[in-house]
mmCIF file of N, CA and C in Angstrom:
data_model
loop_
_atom_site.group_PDB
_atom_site.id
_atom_site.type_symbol
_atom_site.label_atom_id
_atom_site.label_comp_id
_atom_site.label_asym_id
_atom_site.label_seq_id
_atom_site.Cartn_x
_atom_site.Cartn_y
_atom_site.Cartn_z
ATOM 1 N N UNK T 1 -0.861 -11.204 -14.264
ATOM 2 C CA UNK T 1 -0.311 -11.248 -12.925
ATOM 3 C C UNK T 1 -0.371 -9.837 -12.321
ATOM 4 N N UNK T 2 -0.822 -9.762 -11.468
ATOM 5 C CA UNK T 2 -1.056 -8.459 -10.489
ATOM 6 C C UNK T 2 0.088 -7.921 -9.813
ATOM 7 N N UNK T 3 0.802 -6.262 -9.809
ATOM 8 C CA UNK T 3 1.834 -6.322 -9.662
ATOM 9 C C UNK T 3 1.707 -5.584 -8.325
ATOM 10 N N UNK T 4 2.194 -5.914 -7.209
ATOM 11 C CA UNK T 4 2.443 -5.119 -5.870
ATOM 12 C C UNK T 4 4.114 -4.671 -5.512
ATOM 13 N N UNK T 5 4.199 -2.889 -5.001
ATOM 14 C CA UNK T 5 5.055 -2.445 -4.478
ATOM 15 C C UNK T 5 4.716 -2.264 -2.921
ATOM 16 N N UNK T 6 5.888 -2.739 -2.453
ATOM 17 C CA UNK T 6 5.882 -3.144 -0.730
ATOM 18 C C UNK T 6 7.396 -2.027 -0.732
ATOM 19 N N UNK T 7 6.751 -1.163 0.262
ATOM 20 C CA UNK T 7 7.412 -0.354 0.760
ATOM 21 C C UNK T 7 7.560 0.135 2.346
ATOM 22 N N UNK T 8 8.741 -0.268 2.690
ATOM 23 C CA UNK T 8 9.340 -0.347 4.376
ATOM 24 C C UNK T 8 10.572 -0.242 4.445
ATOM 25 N N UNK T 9 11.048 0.648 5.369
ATOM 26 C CA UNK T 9 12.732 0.643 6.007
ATOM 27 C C UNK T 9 13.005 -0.400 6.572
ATOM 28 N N UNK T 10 12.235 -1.833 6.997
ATOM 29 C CA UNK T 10 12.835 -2.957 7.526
ATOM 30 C C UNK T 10 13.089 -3.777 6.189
ATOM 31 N N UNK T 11 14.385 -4.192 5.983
ATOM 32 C CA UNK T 11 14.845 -4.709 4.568
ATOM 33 C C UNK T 11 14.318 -6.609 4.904
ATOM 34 N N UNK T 12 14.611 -6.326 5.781
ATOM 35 C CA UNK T 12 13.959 -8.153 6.324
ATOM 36 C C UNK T 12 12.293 -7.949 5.934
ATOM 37 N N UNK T 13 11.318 -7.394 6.468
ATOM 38 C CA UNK T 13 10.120 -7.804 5.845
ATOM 39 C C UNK T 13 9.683 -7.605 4.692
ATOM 40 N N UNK T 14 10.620 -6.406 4.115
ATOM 41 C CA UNK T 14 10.267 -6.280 2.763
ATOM 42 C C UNK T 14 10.432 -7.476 2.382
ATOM 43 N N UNK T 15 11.859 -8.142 2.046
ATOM 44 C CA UNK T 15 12.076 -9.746 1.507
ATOM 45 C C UNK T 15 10.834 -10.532 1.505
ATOM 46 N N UNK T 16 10.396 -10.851 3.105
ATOM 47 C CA UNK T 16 9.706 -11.707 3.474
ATOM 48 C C UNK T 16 8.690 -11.848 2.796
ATOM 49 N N UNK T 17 8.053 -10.433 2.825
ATOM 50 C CA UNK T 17 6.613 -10.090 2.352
ATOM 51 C C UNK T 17 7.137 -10.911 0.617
ATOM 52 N N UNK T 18 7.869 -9.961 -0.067
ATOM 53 C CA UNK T 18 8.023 -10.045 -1.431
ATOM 54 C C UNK T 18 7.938 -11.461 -1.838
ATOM 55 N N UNK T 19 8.537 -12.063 -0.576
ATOM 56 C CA UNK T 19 8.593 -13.986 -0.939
ATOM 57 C C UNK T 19 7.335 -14.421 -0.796
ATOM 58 N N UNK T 20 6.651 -14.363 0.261
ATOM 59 C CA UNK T 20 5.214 -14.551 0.388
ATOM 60 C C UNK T 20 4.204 -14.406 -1.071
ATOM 61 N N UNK T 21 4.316 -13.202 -1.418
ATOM 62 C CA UNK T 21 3.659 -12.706 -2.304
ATOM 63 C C UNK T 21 4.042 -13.048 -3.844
ATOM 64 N N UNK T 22 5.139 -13.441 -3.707
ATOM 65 C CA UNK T 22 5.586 -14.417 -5.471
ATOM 66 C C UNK T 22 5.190 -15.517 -5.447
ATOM 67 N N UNK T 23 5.521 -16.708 -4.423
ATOM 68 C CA UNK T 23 4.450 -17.451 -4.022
ATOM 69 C C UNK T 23 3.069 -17.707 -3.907
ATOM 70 N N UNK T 24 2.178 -16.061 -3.390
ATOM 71 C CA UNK T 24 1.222 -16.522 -4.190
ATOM 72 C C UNK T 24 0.540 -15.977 -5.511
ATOM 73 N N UNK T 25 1.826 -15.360 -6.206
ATOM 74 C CA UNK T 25 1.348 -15.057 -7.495
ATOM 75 C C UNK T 25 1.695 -13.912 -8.148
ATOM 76 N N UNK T 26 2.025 -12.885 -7.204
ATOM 77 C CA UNK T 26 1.854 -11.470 -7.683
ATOM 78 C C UNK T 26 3.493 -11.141 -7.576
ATOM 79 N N UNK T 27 3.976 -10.131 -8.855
ATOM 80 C CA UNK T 27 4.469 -9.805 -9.216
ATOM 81 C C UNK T 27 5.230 -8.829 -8.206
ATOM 82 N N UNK T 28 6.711 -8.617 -7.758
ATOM 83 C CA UNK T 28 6.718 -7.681 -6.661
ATOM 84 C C UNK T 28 7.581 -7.293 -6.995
ATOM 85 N N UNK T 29 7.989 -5.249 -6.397
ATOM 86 C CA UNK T 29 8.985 -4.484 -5.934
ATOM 87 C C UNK T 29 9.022 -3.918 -5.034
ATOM 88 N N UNK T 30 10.286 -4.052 -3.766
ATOM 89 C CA UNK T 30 10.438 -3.386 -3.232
ATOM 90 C C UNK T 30 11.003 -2.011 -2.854
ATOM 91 N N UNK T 31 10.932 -1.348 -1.889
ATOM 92 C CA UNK T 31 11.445 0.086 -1.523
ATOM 93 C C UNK T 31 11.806 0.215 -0.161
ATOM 94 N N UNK T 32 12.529 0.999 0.466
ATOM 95 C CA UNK T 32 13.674 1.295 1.617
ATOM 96 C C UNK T 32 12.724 2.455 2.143
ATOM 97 N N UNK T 33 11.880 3.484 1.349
ATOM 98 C CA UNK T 33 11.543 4.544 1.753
ATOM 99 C C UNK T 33 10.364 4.765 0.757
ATOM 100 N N UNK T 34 9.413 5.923 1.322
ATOM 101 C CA UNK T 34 8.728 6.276 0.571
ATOM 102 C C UNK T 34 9.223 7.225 -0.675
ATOM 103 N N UNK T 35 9.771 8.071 -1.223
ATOM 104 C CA UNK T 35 10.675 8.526 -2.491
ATOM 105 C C UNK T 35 11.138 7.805 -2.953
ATOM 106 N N UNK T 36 11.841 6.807 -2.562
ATOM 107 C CA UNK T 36 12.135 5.666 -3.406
ATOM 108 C C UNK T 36 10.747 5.059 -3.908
ATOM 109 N N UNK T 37 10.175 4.120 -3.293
ATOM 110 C CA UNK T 37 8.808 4.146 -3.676
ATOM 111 C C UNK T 37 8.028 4.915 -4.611
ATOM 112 N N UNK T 38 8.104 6.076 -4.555
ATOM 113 C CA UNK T 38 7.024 6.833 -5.472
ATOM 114 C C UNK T 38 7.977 6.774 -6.660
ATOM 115 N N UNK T 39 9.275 6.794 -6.944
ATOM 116 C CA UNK T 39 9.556 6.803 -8.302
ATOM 117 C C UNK T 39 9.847 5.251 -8.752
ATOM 118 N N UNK T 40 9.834 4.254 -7.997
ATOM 119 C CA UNK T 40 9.443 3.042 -8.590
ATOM 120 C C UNK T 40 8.281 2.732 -8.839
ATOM 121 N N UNK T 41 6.967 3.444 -8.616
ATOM 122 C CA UNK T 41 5.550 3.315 -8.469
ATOM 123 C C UNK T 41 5.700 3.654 -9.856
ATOM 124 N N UNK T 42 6.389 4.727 -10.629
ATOM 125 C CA UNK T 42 5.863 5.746 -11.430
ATOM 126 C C UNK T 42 6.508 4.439 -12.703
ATOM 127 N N UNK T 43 7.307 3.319 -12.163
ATOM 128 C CA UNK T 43 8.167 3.248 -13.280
ATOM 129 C C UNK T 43 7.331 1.853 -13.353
ATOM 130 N N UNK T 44 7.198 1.113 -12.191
ATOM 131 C CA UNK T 44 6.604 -0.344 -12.034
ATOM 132 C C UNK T 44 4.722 -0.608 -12.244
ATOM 133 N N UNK T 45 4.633 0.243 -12.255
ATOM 134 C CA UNK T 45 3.186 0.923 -12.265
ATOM 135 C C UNK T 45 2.139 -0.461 -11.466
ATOM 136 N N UNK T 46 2.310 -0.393 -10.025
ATOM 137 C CA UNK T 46 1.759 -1.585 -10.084
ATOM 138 C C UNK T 46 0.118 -1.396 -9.732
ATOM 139 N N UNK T 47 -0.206 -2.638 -9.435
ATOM 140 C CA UNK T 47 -1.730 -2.624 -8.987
ATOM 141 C C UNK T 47 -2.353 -2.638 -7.634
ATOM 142 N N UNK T 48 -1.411 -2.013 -6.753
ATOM 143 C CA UNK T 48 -1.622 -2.290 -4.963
ATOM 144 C C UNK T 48 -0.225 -1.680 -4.332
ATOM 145 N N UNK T 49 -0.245 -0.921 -3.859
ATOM 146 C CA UNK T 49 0.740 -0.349 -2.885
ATOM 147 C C UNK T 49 0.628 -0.549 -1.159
ATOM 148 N N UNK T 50 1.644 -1.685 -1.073
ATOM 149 C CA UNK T 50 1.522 -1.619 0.418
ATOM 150 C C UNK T 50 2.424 -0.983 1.004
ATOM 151 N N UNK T 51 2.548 0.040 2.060
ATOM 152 C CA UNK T 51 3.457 0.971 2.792
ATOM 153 C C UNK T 51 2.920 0.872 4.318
ATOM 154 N N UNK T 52 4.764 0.849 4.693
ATOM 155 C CA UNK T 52 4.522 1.691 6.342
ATOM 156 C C UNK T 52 4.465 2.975 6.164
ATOM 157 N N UNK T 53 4.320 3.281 7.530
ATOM 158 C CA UNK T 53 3.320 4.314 7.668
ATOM 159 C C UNK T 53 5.070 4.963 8.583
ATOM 160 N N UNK T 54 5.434 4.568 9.550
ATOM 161 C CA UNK T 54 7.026 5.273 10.161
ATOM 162 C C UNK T 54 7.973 4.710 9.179
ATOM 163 N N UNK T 55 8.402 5.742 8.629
ATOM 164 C CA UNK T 55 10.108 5.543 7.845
ATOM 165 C C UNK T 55 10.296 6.689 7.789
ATOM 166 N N UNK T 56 12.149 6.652 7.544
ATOM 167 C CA UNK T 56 12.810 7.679 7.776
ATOM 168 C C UNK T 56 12.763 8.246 5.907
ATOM 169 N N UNK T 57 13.362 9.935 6.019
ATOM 170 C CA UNK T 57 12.715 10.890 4.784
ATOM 171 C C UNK T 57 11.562 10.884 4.233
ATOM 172 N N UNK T 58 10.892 10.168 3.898
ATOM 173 C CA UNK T 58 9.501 10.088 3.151
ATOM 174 C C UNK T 58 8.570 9.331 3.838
ATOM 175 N N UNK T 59 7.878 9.897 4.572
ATOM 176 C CA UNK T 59 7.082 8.701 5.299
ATOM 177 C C UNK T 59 5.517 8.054 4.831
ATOM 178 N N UNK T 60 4.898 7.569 5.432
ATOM 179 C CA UNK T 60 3.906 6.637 4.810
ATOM 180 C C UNK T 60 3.304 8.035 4.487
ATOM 181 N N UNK T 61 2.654 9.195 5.473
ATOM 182 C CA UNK T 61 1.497 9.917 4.892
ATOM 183 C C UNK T 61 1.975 10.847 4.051
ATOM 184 N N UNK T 62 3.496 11.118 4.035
ATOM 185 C CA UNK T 62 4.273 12.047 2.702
ATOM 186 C C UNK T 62 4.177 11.306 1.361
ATOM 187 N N UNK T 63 3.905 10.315 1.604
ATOM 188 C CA UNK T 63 4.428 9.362 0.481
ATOM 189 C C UNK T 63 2.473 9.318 0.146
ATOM 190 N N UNK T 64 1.771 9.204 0.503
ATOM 191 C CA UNK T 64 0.251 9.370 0.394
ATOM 192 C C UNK T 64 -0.240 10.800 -0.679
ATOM 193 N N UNK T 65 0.408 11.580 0.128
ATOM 194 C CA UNK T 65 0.746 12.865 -0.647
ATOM 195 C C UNK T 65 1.049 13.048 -1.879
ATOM 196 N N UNK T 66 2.499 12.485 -2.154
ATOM 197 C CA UNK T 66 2.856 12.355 -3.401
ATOM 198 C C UNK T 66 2.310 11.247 -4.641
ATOM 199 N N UNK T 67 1.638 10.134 -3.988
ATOM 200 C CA UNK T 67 0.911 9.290 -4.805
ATOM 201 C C UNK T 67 -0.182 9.502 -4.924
ATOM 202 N N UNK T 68 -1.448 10.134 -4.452
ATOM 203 C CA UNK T 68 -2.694 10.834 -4.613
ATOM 204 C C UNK T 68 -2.185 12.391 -5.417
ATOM 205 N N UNK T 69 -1.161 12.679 -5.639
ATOM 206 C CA UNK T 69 -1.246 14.091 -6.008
ATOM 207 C C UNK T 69 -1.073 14.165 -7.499
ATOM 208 N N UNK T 70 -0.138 13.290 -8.434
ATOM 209 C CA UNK T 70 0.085 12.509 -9.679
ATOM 210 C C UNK T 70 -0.808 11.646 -10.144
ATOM 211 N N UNK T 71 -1.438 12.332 -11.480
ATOM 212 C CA UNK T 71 -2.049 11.466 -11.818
ATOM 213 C C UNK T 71 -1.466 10.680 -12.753
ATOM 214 N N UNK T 72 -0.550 9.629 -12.566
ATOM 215 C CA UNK T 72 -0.382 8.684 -13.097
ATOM 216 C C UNK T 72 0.033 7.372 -12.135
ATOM 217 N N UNK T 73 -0.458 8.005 -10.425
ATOM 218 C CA UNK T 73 -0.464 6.865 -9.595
ATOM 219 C C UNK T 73 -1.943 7.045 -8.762
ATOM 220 N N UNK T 74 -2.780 8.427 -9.026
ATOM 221 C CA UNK T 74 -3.287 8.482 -7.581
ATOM 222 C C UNK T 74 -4.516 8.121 -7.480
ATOM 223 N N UNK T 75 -4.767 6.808 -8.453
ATOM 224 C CA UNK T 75 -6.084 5.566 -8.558
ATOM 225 C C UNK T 75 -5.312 4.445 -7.747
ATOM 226 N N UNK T 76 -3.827 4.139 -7.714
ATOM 227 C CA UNK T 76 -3.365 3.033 -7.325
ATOM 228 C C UNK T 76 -3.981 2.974 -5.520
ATOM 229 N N UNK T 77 -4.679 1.532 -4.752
ATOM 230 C CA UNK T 77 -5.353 1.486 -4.080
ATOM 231 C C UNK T 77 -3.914 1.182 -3.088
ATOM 232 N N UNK T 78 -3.857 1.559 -1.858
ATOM 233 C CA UNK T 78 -2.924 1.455 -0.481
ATOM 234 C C UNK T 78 -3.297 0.757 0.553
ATOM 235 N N UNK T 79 -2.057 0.154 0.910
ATOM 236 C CA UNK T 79 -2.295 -0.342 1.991
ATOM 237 C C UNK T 79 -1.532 0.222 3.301
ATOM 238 N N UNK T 80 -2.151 0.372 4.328
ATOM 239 C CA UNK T 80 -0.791 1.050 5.462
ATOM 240 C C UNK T 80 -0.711 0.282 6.100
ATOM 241 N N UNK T 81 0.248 -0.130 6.579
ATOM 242 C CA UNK T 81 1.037 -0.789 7.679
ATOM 243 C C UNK T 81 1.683 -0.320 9.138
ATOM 244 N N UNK T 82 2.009 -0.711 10.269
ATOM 245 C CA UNK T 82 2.833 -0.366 11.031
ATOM 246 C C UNK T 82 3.217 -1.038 12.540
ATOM 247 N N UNK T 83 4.364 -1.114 12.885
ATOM 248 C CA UNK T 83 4.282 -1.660 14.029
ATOM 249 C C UNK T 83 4.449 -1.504 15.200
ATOM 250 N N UNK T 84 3.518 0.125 14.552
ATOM 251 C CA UNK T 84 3.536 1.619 16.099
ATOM 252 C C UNK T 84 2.097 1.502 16.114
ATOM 253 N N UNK T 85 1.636 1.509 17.296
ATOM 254 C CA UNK T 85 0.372 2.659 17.597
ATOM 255 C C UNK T 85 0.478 3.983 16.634
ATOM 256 N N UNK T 86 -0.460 3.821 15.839
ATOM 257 C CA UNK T 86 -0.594 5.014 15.514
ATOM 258 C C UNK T 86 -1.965 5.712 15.798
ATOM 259 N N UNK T 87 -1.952 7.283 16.108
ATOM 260 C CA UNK T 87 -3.012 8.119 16.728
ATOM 261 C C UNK T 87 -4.620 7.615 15.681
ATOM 262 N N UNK T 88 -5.226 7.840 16.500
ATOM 263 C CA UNK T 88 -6.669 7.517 16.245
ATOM 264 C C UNK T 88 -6.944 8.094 15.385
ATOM 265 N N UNK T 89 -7.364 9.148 15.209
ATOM 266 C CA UNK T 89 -6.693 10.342 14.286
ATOM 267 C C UNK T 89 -6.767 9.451 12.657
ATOM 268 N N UNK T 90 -5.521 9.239 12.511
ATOM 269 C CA UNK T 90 -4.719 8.715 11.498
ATOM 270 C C UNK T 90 -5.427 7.460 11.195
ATOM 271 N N UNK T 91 -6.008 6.331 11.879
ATOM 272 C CA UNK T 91 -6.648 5.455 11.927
ATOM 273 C C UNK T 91 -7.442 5.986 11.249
ATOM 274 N N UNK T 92 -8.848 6.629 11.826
ATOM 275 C CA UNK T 92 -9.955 6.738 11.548
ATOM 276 C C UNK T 92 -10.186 7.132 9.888
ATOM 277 N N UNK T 93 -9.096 7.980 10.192
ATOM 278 C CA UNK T 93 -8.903 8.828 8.393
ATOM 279 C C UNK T 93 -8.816 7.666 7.127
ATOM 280 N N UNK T 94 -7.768 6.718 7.623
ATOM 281 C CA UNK T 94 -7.694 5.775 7.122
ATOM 282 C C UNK T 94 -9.017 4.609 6.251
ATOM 283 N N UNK T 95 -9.435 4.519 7.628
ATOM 284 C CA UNK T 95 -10.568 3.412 7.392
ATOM 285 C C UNK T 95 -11.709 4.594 6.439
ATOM 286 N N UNK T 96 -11.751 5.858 6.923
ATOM 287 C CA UNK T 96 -12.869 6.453 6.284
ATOM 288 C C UNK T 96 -12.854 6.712 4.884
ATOM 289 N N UNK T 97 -11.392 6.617 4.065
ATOM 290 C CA UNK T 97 -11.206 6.728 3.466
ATOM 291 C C UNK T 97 -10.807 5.820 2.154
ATOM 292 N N UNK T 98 -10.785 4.308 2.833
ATOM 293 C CA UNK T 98 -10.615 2.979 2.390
ATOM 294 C C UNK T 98 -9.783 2.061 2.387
ATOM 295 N N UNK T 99 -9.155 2.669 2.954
ATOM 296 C CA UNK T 99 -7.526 2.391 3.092
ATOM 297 C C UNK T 99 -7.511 1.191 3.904
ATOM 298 N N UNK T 100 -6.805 0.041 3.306
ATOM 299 C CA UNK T 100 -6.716 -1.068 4.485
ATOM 300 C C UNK T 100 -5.519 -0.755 4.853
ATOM 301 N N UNK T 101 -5.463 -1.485 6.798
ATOM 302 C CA UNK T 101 -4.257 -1.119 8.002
ATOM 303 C C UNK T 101 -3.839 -2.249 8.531
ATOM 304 N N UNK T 102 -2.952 -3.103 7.774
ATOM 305 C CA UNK T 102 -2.363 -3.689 8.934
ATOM 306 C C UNK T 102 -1.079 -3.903 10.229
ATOM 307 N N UNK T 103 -1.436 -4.332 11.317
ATOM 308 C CA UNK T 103 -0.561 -4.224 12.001
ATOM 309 C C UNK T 103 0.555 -5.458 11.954
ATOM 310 N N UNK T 104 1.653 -4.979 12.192
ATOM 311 C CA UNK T 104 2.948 -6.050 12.425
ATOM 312 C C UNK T 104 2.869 -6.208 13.375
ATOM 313 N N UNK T 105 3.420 -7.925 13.751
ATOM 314 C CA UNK T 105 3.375 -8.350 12.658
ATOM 315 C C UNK T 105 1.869 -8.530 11.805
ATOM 316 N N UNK T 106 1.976 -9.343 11.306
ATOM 317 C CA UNK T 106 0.574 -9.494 10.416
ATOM 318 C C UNK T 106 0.786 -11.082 9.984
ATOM 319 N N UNK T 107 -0.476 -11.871 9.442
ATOM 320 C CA UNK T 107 0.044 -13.094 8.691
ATOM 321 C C UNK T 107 -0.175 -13.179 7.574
ATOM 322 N N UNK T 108 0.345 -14.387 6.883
ATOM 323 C CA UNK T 108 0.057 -14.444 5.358
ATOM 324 C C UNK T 108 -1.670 -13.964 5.148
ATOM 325 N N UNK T 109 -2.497 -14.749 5.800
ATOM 326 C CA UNK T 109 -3.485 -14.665 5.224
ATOM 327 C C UNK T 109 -4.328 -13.314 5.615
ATOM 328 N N UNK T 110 -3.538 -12.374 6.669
ATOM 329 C CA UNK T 110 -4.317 -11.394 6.686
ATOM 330 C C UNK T 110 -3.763 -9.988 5.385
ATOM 331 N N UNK T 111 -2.434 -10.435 5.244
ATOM 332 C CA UNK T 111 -1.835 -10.057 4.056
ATOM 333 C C UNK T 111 -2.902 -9.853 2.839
ATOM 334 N N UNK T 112 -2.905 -11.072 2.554
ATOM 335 C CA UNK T 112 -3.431 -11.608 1.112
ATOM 336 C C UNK T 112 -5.455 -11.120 1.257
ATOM 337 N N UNK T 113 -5.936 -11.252 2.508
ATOM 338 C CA UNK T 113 -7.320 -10.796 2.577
ATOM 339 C C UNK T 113 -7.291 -9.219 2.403
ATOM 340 N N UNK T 114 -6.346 -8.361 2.671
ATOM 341 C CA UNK T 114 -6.289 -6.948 2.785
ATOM 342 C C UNK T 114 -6.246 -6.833 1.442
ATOM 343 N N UNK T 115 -5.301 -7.325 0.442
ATOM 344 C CA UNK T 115 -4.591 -7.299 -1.024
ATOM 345 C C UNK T 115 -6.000 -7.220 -1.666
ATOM 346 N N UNK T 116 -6.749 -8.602 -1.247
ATOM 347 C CA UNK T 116 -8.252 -9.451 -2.000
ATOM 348 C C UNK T 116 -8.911 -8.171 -1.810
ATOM 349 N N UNK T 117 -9.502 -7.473 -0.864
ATOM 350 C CA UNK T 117 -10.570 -6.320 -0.463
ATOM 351 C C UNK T 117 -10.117 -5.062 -1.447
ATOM 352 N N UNK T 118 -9.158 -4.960 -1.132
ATOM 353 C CA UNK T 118 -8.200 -3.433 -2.023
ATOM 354 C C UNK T 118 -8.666 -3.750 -2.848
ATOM 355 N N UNK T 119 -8.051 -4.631 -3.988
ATOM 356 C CA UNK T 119 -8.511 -4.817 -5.119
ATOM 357 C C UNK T 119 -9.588 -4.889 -5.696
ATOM 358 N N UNK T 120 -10.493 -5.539 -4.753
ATOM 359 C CA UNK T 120 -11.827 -5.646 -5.455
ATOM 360 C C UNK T 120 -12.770 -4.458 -5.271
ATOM 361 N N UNK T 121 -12.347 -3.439 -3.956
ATOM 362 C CA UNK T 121 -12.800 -2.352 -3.932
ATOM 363 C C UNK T 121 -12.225 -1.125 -5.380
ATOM 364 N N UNK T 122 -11.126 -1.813 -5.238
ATOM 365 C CA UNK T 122 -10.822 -0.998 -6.670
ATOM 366 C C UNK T 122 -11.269 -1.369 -7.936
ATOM 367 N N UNK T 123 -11.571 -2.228 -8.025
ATOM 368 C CA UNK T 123 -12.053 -2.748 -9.595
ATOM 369 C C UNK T 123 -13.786 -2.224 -9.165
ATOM 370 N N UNK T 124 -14.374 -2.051 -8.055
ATOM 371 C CA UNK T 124 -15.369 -2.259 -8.212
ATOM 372 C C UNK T 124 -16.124 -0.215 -8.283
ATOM 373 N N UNK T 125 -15.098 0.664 -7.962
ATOM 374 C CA UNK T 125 -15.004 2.007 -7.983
ATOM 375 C C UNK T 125 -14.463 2.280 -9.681
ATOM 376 N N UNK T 126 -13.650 1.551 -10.367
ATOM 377 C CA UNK T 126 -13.632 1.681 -11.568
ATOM 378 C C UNK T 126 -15.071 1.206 -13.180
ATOM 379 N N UNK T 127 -15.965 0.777 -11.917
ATOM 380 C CA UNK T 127 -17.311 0.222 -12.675
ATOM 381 C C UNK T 127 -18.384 1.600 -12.225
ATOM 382 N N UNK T 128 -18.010 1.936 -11.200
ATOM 383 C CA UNK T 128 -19.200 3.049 -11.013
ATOM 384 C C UNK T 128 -18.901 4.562 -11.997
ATOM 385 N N UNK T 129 -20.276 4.641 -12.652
ATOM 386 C CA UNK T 129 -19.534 6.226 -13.041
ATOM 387 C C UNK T 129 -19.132 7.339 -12.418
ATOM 388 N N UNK T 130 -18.625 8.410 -12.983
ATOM 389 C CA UNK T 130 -17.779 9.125 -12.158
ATOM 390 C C UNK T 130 -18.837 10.324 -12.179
ATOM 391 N N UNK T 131 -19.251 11.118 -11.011
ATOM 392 C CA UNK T 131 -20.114 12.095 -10.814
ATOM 393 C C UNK T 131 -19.999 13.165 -11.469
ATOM 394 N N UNK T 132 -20.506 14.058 -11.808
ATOM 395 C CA UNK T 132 -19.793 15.475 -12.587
ATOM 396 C C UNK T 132 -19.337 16.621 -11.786
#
């Protein structure tokens, strides 16, 4: 079973999401913030991190920071979320970098297609060798 941490200051979609996602299969924890998050990442070790991107103390790209900077999370593949405009900027970086974005709301199935891509982009970067 595939384990996902969903991390957001709205305590209602966290639930939601988390229900969605036991339903269809995958194993879940949530988080209030990104610091919270990164030390449940470290403990839950899961296989997909979905985060907003606005929360209060630790935010989505602090929290990017601290999970790319540890290596004992910073293969785990991300997802960003949000239900701001965020600058183009930040977008672009995103997509260039692999990162799936969805916007809130969002639906189940664009949920679960973002989860499907992550993953398989990640399993499929763990088959290529690594350059020197």
């Amino acid at each position: 079973m595939k384990k996902i941490l969903v991390i957001d200051d709205d305590q209602n979609l966290d639930e939601n999401t988390a229900e969605l996602l036991a339903i269809a299969g995958y194993s879940v924890a949530t988080a209030v913030n990104g610091k919270l998050g990164f030390d449940i990442a470290l403990e839950f070790n899961p296989d997909i991190i979905i985060c907003d991107i606005m929360m209060p103390k630790t935010n989505g790209v602090a929290f990017l920071i601290l999970i790319k900077e540890n290596p004992a999370t910073k293969d785990i593949p991300l997802i960003f979320m949000s239900g701001s405009a965020i600058p183009q900027y930040l977008y672009d970086s995103m997509m260039k970098n692999g990162y799936e974005f969805l916007s809130k709301p969002f639906t189940e199935k664009q949920l679960i297609d973002a989860i499907e891509r992550s993953l398989s982009r990640s399993s499929e970067s763990l088959l290529k060798p690594k350059k020197p």
